[in-house]
Tab-separated table of C-alpha atoms and ligand atoms in Angstrom:
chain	number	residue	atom	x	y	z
A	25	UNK	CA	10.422	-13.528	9.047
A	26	UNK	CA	9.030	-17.161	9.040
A	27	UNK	CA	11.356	-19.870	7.870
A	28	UNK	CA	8.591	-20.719	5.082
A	29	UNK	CA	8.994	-17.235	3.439
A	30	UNK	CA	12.065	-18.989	2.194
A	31	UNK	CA	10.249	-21.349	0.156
A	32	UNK	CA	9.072	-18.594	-2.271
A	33	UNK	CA	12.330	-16.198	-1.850
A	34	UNK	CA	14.862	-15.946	-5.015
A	35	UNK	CA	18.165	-13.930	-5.155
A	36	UNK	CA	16.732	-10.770	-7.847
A	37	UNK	CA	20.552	-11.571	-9.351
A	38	UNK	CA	21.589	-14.705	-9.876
A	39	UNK	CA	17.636	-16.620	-9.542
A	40	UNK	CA	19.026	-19.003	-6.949
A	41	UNK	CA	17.349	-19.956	-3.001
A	42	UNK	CA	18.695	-18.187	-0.327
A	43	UNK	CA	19.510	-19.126	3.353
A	44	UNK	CA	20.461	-18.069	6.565
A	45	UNK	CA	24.333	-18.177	7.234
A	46	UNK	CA	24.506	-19.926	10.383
A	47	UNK	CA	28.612	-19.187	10.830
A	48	UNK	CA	27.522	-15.798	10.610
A	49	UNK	CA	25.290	-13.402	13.658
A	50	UNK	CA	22.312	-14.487	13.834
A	51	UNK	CA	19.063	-13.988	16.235
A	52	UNK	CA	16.139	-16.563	15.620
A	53	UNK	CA	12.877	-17.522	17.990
A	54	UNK	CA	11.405	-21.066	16.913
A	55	UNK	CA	10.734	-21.123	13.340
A	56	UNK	CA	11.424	-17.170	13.374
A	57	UNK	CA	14.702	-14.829	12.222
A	58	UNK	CA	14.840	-11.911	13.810
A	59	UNK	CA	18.220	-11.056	12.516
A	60	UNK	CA	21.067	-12.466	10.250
A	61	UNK	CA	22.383	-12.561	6.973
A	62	UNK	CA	21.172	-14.909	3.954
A	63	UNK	CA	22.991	-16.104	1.296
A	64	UNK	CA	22.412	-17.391	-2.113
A	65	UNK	CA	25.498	-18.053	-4.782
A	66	UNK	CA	26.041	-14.610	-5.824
A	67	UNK	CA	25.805	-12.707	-2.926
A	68	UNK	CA	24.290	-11.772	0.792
A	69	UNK	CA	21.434	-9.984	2.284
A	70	UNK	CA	20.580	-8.987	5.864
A	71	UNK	CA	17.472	-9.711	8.001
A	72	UNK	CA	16.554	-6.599	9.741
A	73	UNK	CA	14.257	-6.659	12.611
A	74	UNK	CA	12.228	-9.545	11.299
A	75	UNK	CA	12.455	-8.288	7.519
A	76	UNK	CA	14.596	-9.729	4.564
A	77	UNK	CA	16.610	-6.834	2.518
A	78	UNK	CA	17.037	-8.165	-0.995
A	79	UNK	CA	19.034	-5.485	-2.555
A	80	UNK	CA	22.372	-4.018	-2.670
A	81	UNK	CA	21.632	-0.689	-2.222
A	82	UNK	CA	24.195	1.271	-0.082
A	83	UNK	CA	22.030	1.284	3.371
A	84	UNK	CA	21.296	-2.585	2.855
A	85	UNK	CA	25.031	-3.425	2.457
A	86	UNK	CA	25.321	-1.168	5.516
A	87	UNK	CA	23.038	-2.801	7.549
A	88	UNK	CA	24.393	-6.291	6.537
A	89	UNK	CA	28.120	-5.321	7.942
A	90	UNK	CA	25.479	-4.213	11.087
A	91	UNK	CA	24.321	-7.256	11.419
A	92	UNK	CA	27.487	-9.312	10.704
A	93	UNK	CA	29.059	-7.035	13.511
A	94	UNK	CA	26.509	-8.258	15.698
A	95	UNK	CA	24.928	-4.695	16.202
A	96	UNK	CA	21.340	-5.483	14.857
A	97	UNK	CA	19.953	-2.457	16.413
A	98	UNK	CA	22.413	-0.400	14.117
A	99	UNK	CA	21.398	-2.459	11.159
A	100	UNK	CA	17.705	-0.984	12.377
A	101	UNK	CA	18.531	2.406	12.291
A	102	UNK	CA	21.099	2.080	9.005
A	103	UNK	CA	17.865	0.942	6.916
A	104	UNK	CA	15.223	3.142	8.449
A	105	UNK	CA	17.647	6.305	7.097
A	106	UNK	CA	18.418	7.986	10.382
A	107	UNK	CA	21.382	9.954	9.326
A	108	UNK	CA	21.852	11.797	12.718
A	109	UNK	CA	21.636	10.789	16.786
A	110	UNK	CA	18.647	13.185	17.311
A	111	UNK	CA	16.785	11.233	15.104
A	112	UNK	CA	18.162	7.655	16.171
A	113	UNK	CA	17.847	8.472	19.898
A	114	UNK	CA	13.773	9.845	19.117
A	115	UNK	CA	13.074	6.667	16.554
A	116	UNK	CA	14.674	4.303	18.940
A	117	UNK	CA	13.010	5.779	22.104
A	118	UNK	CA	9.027	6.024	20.005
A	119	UNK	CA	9.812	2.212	18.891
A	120	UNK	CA	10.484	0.562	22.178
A	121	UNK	CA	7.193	2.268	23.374
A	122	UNK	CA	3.729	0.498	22.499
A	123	UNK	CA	1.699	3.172	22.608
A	124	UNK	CA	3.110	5.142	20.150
A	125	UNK	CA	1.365	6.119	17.300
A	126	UNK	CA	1.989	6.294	13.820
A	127	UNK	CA	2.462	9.671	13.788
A	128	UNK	CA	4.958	9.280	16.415
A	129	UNK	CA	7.048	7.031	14.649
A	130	UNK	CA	6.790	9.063	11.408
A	131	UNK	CA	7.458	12.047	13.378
A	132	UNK	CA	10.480	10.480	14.808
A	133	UNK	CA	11.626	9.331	11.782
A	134	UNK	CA	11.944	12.900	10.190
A	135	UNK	CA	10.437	15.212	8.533
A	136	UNK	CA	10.356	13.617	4.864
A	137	UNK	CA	8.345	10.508	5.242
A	138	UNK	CA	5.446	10.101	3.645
A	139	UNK	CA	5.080	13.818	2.949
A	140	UNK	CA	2.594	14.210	6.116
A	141	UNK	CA	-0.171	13.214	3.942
A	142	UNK	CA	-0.612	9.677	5.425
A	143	UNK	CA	-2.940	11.153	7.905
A	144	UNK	CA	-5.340	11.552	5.282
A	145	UNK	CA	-4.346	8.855	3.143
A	146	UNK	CA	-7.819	6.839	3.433
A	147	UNK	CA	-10.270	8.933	2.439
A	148	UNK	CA	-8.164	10.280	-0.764
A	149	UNK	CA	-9.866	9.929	-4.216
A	150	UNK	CA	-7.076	8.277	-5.182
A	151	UNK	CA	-7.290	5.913	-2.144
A	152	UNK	CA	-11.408	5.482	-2.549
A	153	UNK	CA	-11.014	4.111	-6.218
A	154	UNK	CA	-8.020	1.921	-5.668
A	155	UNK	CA	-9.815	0.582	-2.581
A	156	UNK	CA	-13.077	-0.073	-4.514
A	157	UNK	CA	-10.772	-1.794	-7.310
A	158	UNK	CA	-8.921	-3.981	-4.988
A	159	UNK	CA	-11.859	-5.129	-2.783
A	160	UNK	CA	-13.615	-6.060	-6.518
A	161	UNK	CA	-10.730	-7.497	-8.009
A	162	UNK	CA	-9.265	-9.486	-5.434
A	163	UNK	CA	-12.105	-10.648	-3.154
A	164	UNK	CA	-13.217	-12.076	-6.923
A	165	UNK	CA	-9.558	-14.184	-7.733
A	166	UNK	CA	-9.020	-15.001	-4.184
A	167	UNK	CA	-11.955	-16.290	-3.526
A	168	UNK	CA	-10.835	-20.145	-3.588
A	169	UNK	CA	-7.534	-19.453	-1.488
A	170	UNK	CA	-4.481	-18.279	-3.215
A	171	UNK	CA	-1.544	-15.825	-2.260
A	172	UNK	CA	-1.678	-11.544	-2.907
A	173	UNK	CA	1.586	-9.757	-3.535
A	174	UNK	CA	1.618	-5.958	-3.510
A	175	UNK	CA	4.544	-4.872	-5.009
A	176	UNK	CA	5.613	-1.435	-4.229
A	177	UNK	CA	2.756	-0.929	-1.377
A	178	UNK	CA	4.548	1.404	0.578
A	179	UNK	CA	3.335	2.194	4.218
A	180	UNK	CA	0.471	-1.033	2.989
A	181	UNK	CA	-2.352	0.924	2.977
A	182	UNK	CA	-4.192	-0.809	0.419
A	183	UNK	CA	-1.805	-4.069	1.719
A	184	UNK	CA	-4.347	-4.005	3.942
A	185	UNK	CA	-7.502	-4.883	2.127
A	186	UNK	CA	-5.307	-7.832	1.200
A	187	UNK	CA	-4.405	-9.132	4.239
A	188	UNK	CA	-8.446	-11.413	5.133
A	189	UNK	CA	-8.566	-12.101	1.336
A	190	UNK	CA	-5.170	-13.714	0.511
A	191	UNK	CA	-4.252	-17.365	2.509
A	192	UNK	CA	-1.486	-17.715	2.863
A	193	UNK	CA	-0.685	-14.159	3.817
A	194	UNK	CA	0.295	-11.194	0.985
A	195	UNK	CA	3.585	-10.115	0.862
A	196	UNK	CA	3.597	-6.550	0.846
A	197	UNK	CA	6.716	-5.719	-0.867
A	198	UNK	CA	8.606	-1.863	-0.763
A	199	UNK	CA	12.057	-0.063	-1.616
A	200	UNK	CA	11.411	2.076	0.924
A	201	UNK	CA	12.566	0.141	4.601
A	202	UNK	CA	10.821	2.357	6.869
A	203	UNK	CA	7.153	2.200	5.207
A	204	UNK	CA	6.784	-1.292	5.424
A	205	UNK	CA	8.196	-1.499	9.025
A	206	UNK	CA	5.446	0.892	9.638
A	207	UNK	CA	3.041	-1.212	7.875
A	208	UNK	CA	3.860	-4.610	9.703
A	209	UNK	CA	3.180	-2.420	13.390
A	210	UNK	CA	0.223	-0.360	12.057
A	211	UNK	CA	-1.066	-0.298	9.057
A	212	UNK	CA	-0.820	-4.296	7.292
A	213	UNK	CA	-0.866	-6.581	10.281
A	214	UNK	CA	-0.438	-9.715	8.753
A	215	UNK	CA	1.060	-8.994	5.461
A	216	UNK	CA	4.949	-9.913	5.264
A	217	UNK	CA	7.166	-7.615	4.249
A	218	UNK	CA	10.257	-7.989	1.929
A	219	UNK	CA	12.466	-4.858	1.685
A	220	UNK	CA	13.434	-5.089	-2.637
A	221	UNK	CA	14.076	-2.948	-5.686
A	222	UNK	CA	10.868	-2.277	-8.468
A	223	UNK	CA	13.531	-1.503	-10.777
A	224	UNK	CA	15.229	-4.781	-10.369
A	225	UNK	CA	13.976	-8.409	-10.813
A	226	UNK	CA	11.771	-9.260	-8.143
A	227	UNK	CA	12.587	-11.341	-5.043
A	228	UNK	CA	10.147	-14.456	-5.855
A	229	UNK	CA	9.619	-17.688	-7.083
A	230	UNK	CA	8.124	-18.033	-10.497
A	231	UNK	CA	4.431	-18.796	-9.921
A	232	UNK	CA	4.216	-17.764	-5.971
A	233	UNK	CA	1.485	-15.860	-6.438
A	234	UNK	CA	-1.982	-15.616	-7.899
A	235	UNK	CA	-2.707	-12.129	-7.597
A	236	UNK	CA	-0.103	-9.614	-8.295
A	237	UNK	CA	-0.906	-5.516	-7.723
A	238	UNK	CA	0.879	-2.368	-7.903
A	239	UNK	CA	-0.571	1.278	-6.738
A	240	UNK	CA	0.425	4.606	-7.459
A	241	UNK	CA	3.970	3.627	-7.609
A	242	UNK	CA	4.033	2.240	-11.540
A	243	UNK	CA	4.869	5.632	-12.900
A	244	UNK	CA	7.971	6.145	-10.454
A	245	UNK	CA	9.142	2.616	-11.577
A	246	UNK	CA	11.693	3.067	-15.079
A	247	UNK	CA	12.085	-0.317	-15.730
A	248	UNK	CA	8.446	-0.747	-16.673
A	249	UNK	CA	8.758	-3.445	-18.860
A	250	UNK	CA	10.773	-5.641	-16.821
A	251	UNK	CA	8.759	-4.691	-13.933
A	252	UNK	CA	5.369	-6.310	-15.829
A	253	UNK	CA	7.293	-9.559	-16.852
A	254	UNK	CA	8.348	-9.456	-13.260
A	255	UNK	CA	4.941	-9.174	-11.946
A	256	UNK	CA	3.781	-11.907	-14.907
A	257	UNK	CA	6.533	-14.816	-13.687
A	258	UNK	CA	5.493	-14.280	-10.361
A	259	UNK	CA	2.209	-15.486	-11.092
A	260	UNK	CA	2.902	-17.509	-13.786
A	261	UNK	CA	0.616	-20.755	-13.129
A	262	UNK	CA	-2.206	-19.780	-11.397
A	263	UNK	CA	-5.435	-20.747	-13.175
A	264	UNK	CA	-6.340	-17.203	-11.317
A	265	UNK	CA	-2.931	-15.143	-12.530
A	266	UNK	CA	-3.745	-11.481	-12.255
A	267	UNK	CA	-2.229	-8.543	-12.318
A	268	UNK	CA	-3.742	-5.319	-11.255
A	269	UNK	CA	-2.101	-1.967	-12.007
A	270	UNK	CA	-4.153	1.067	-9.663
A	271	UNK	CA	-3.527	4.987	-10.426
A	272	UNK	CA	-0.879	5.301	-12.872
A	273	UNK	CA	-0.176	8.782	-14.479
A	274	UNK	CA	-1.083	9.395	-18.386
A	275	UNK	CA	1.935	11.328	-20.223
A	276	UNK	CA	-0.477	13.179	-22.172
A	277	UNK	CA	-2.506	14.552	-19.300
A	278	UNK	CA	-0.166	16.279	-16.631
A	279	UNK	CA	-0.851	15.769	-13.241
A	280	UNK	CA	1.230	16.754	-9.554
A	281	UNK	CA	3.632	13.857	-9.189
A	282	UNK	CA	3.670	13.192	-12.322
A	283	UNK	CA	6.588	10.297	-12.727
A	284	UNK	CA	7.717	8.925	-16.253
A	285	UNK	CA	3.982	8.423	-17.187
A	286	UNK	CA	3.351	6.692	-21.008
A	287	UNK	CA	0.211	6.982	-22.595
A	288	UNK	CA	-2.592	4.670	-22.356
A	289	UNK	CA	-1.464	2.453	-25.771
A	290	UNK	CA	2.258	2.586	-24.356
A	291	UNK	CA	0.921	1.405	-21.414
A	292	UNK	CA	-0.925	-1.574	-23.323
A	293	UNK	CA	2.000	-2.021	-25.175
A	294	UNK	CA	3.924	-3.527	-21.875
A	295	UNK	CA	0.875	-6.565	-21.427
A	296	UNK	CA	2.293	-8.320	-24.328
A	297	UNK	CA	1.790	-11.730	-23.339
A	298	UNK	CA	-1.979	-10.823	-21.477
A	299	UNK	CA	-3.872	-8.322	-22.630
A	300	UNK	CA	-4.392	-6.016	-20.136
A	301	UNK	CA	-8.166	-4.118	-20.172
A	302	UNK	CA	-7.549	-0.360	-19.003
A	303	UNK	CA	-9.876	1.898	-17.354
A	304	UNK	CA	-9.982	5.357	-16.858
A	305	UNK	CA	-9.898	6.647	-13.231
A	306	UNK	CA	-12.638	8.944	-14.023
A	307	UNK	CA	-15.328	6.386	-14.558
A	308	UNK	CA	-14.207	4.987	-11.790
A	309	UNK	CA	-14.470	7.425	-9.906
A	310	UNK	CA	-18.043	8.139	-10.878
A	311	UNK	CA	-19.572	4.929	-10.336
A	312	UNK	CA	-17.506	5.118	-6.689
A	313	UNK	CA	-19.200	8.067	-5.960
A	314	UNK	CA	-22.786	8.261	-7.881
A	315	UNK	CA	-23.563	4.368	-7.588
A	316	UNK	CA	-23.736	1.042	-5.896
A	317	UNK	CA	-21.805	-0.701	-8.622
A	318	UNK	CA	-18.016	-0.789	-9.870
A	319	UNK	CA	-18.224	-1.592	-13.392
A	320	UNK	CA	-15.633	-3.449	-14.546
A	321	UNK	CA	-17.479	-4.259	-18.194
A	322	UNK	CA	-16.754	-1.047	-19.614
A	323	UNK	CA	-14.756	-0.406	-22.269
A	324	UNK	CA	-13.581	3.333	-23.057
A	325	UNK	CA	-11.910	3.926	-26.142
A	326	UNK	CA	-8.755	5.491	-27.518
A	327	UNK	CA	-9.825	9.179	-27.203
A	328	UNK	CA	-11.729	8.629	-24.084
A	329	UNK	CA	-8.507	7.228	-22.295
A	330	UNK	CA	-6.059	9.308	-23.822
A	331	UNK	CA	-7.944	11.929	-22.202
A	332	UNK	CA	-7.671	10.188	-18.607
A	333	UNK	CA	-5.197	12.007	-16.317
A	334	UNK	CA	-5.153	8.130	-14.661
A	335	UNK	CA	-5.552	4.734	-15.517
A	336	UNK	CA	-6.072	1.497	-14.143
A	337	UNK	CA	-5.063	-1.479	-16.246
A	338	UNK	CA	-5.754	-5.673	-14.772
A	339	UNK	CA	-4.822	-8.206	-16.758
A	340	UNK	CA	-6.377	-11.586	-15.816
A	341	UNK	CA	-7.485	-15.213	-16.205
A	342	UNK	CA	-10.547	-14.819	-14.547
A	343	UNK	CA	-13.434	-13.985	-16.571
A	344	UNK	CA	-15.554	-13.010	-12.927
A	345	UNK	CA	-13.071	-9.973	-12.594
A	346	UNK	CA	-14.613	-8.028	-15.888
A	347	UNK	CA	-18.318	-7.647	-14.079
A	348	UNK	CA	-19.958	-5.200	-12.540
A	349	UNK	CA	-19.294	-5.576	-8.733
A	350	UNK	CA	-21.509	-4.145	-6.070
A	351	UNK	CA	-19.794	-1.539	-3.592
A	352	UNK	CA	-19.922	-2.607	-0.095
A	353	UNK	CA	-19.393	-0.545	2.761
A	354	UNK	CA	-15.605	0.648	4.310
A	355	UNK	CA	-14.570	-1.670	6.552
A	356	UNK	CA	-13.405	-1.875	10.217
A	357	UNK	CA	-10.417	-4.324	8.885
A	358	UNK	CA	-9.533	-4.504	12.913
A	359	UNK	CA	-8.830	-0.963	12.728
A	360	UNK	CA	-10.955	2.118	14.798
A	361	UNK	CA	-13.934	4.220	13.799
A	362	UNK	CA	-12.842	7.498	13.861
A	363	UNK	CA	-13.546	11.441	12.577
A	364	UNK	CA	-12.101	11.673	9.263
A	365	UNK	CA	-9.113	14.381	10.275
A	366	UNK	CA	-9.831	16.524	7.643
A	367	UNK	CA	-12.717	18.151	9.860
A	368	UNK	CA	-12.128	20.502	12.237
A	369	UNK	CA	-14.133	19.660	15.503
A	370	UNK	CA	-16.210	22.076	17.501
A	371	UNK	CA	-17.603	20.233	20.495
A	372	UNK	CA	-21.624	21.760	20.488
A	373	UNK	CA	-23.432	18.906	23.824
A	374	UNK	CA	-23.693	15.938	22.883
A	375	UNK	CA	-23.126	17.343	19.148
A	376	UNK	CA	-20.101	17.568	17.464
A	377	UNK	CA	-19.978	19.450	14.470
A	378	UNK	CA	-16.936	19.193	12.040
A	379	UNK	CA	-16.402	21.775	9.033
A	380	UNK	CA	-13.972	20.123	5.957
A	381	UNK	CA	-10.548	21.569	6.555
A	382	UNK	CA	-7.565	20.824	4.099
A	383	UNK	CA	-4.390	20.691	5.446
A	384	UNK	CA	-2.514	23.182	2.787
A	385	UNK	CA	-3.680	24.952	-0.524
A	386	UNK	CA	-1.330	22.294	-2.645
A	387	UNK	CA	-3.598	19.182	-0.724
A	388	UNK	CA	-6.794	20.843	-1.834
A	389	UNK	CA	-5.128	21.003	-5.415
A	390	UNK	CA	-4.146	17.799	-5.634
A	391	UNK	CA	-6.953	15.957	-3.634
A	392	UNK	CA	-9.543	18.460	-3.993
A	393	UNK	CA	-11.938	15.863	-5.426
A	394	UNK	CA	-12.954	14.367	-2.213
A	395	UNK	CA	-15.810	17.057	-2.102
A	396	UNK	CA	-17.494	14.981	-4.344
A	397	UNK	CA	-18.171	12.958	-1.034
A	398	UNK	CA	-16.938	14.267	1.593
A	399	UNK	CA	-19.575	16.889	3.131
A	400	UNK	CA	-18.643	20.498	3.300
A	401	UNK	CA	-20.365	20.222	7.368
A	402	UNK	CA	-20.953	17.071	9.392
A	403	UNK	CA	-23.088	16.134	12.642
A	404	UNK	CA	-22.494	13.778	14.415
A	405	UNK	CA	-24.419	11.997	17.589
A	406	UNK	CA	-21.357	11.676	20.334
A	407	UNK	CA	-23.555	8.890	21.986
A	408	UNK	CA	-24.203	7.299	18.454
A	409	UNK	CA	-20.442	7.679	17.321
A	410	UNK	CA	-19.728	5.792	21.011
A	411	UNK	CA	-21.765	3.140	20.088
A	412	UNK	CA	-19.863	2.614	17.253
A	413	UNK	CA	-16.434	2.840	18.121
A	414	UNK	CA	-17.140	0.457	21.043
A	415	UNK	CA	-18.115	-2.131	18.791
A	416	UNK	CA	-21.810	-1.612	17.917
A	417	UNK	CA	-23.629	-0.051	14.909
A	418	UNK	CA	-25.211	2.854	14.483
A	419	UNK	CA	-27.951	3.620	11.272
A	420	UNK	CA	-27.119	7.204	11.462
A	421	UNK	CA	-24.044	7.088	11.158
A	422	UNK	CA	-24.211	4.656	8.224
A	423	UNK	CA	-24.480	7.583	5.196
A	424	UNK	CA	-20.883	9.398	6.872
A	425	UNK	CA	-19.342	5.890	7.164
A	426	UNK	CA	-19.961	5.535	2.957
A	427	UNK	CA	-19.300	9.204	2.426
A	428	UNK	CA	-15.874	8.563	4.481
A	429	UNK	CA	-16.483	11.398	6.848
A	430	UNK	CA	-16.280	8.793	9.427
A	431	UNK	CA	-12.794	6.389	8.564
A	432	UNK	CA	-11.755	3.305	9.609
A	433	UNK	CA	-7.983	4.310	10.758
A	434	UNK	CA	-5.272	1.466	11.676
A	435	UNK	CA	-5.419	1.016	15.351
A	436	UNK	CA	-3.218	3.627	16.916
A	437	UNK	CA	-2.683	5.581	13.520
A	438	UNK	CA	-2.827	9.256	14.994
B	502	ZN	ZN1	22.311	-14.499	-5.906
């Protein structure tokens, strides 16, 4: 981590700065630290491998003694959850390695991460709506400069988007140790992650941000309300303060994963200082799929969201963000064209033909959706789909790109 992320750190306990212990280990390159312990009036926190842990949370005050004892690499494995010397000896081997992929690492990690569904992850219907939302709603408040914080962004797949639109860089911020150590490698290049707790105060100043999102995480989160004034103070300020809620579950609609959902007016309930506008992920989902536009004027009503199995709720102080916004294409985002891996590939010349293959019976249940755009067969040009992946375009391959048949992965993903 950069010295500067200090500037906008807070102890989530006692409000107050932190900084690095200098009587205690520490590892630091220029204005870098790599590893080391910081310290506010309350309590301490380690640096792990570049990242701040702000939490108390068994495995962080683990990794702090780690660190303290001047065995950073421990600290490494203490927060990334390796519980055996299998594991730690395969992680530990796949990390020191550049070539490995993210699969590697997530296979080395164990079998629980991320549920094996990442692979797939970007051409979800839950992914394609929260993309199209993001892209709208940020390129629109960021567009004079100002600073993106995704708050429970995981492995930073939709971090992502966020990382050419917000200046200075989004903080991409996650319980979960490993996922954003996967996202700084792979994933969110360029975001900077902070290791914290949803269901604690967040880690920031008051007003660091203008932009503040959260994405298919809200219903998992069961301090909801402190969670929204959390996401509020850090934003409080901005002439652009916004706060963008993607793909939470409706209590009255069940769905897989369910969480503890509330319904759409308990959900309103929590924006009581902004008014938040919800929309259902349905119509969202339509105009993704049928049109050119994301219409953010819409208004459904009562019955119409109550009936929603998700919603999407943004509060904001810019007007711009309630319009309709025309979809652009996917984008390369530095990342590599590739064969959405949900088709099977039969090599046919200088053809290669791909059926639509889900991974289990429950993915098809959950995710099923994606037929809407995803095409039962594809055919794709090998020379064309060269072109492309070595940097040029390709018109035919234009109408797979928008279905998603054709992704834009994270360089080195799979
Ligand atoms: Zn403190």
């Amino acid at each position: 981590m950069h010295l500067d992320l200090l500037e906008i750190l807070r102890c989530p306990y006692c409000g107050g700065r932190l900084e690095l212990v200098t009587s205690l280990f520490h590892r630091t390159d220029g204005d870098t630290i790599t590893d080391g312990v910081l310290g506010c009036q309350c309590c301490v926190f380690p640096v792990v491998d570049g990242i701040p842990v702000l939490h108390l949370l068994p495995a962080a005050v683990k990794a702090r003694e780690l660190v303290e004892a001047g065995t950073p690499a421990l600290a490494l494995q203490a927060m990334v959850g390796l519980d055996d010397d299998e594991h730690a000896r395969a992680f530990e081997a796949a990390a020191a390695v550049s070539t490995s992929t993210f699969k590697d690492l997530v296979d080395a990690m164990g079998p629980s991460l991320e549920g094996g569904y990442f692979v797939y992850r970007f051409s979800d219907p839950t992914f394609v709506v929260a993309d199209a939302v993001v892209r709208a709603v940020a390129s629109t408040v960021l567009r004079t400069g100002g600073r993106a914080l995704d708050i429970c962004g995981g492995s930073g797949h939709l971090t992502r988007i966020l990382v050419p639109l917000s200046s200075p860089p989004p903080v991409l911020a996650d319980l979960f140790f490993p996922k954003i150590w996967l996202a700084r490698r792979f994933t969110a290049p360029g975001a900077v992650p902070v290791c914290c707790d949803g269901n604690a105060p967040l880690p920031f100043a008051r007003g660091a941000f203008d932009f503040a999102m959260c994405s298919d995480a809200f219903m998992f989160i069961w301090m909801k309300r402190l969670f929204i004034g959390e996401m509020f103070r850090a934003v409080e300020g901005s002439a652009r303060a916004t706060v963008l809620i993607n793909h939470t579950h409706n209590q009255l609609v069940w769905s897989p994963s369910h969480g503890q959902a509330l319904t759409p007016s308990g959900y309103s309930n929590l924006f009581e200082t902004a008014p938040a506008r919800l929309f259902g992920e349905s119509t969202l989902f339509d105009n993704v799929v049928t049109g050119d536009v994301l219409d953010l004027t819409q208004v459904s009503g009562p019955a119409a969201l109550d009936a929603e199995v998700a919603l999407t709720a943004i509060a904001s102080r810019v007007e711009d963000v309630f319009a309709k916004h025309v979809l652009t294409p996917p984008a390369l985002l530095g990342g590599e064209w590739r064969i959405n891996p949900l088709y099977k590939l039969e090599s046919h010349g200088d053809r290669i033909h791909g059926t639509l293959t889900f991974p289990s019976p429950d993915y098809e249940d959950e995710y099923g959706a994606c037929r809407r755009y995803l095409p039962d067969e594809v055919v794709i040009d090998r020379s064309a789909l060269s072109t492309l992946q070595s940097g040029g375009t390709s018109a035919d391959l234009t109408d797979l790109i928008r279905r998603r048949a054709i992704v834009a992965l994270p360089k080195g993903y799979v």
